């Protein structure tokens, strides 16, 4: 836990360093506002209590019985992370996006088996990037059914990756007892095949990499993005899920629907 706090404090310092003197004509941010935002960041980060499963995997409880899984990947001297979900249902567990690496995927499989009295029923892949499906083979080895858009499996196979068992187009509703989730395609944004996942019972929208965290100062990887279509995809999400209580981005901290507006602002700049 002490290591977690040190990491969060370091991120807070880096967030503070990101505010540079404004250029002429640009709006300035007061010192008081900078401090308020940093404190808000630290409070939000501390509200997520981590369970450190392994060096490359942590899990965090969100709303009710839904958990966030966070896997880590080292690129040079940078340690990056990616978010996914663990959603228990009456008939079994659904995982949204695999961890980034096979090792972290095996760690997640072991943790789910040890902490739930229900079987792991399915894995949903939201798009064909390695931070979403880098660990898919571990799930297939464990006989977990995998789902994605047809286009996601097509893109994955072109890259030489394993595709999913079940494919669909546009939208799909999955159920496990009284727990439902909608897999919705809002349009090309971060990637041509980016799905979002809506949990109506918990009012959680897993927006994945379509949405950036509140403290992101850029759009991240945009090699497969359509920046012209991206704002419309964001609007489709807001219109379809007006009752959203919590938005989970592909990277960074969850938040409210202001994450969607923040992403729109990043696209406009």
PDB file of N, CA, C and O in Angstrom, residues 67-68 147 153 266:
ATOM      1  N   UNK A  67     -15.742  -5.508 -10.661  1.00  0.00           N
ATOM      2  CA  UNK A  67     -14.337  -5.196 -10.404  1.00  0.00           C
ATOM      3  C   UNK A  67     -13.666  -4.673 -11.654  1.00  0.00           C
ATOM      4  O   UNK A  67     -14.048  -5.020 -12.778  1.00  0.00           O
ATOM      5  N   UNK A  68     -12.673  -3.822 -11.458  1.00  0.00           N
ATOM      6  CA  UNK A  68     -11.793  -3.373 -12.544  1.00  0.00           C
ATOM      7  C   UNK A  68     -10.508  -4.191 -12.447  1.00  0.00           C
ATOM      8  O   UNK A  68      -9.953  -4.345 -11.367  1.00  0.00           O
ATOM      9  N   UNK A 147     -15.768 -13.478 -27.285  1.00  0.00           N
ATOM     10  CA  UNK A 147     -16.707 -12.734 -28.124  1.00  0.00           C
ATOM     11  C   UNK A 147     -16.037 -11.469 -28.647  1.00  0.00           C
ATOM     12  O   UNK A 147     -15.240 -10.839 -27.943  1.00  0.00           O
ATOM     13  N   UNK A 153     -12.128  -9.736 -35.022  1.00  0.00           N
ATOM     14  CA  UNK A 153     -11.456 -11.006 -35.321  1.00  0.00           C
ATOM     15  C   UNK A 153     -10.757 -10.949 -36.674  1.00  0.00           C
ATOM     16  O   UNK A 153      -9.649 -11.477 -36.834  1.00  0.00           O
ATOM     17  N   UNK A 266     -10.256  17.268 -26.038  1.00  0.00           N
ATOM     18  CA  UNK A 266      -8.934  16.887 -26.562  1.00  0.00           C
ATOM     19  C   UNK A 266      -8.977  16.765 -28.090  1.00  0.00           C
ATOM     20  O   UNK A 266      -8.020  17.159 -28.769  1.00  0.00           O
TER      21      UNK A 266
END
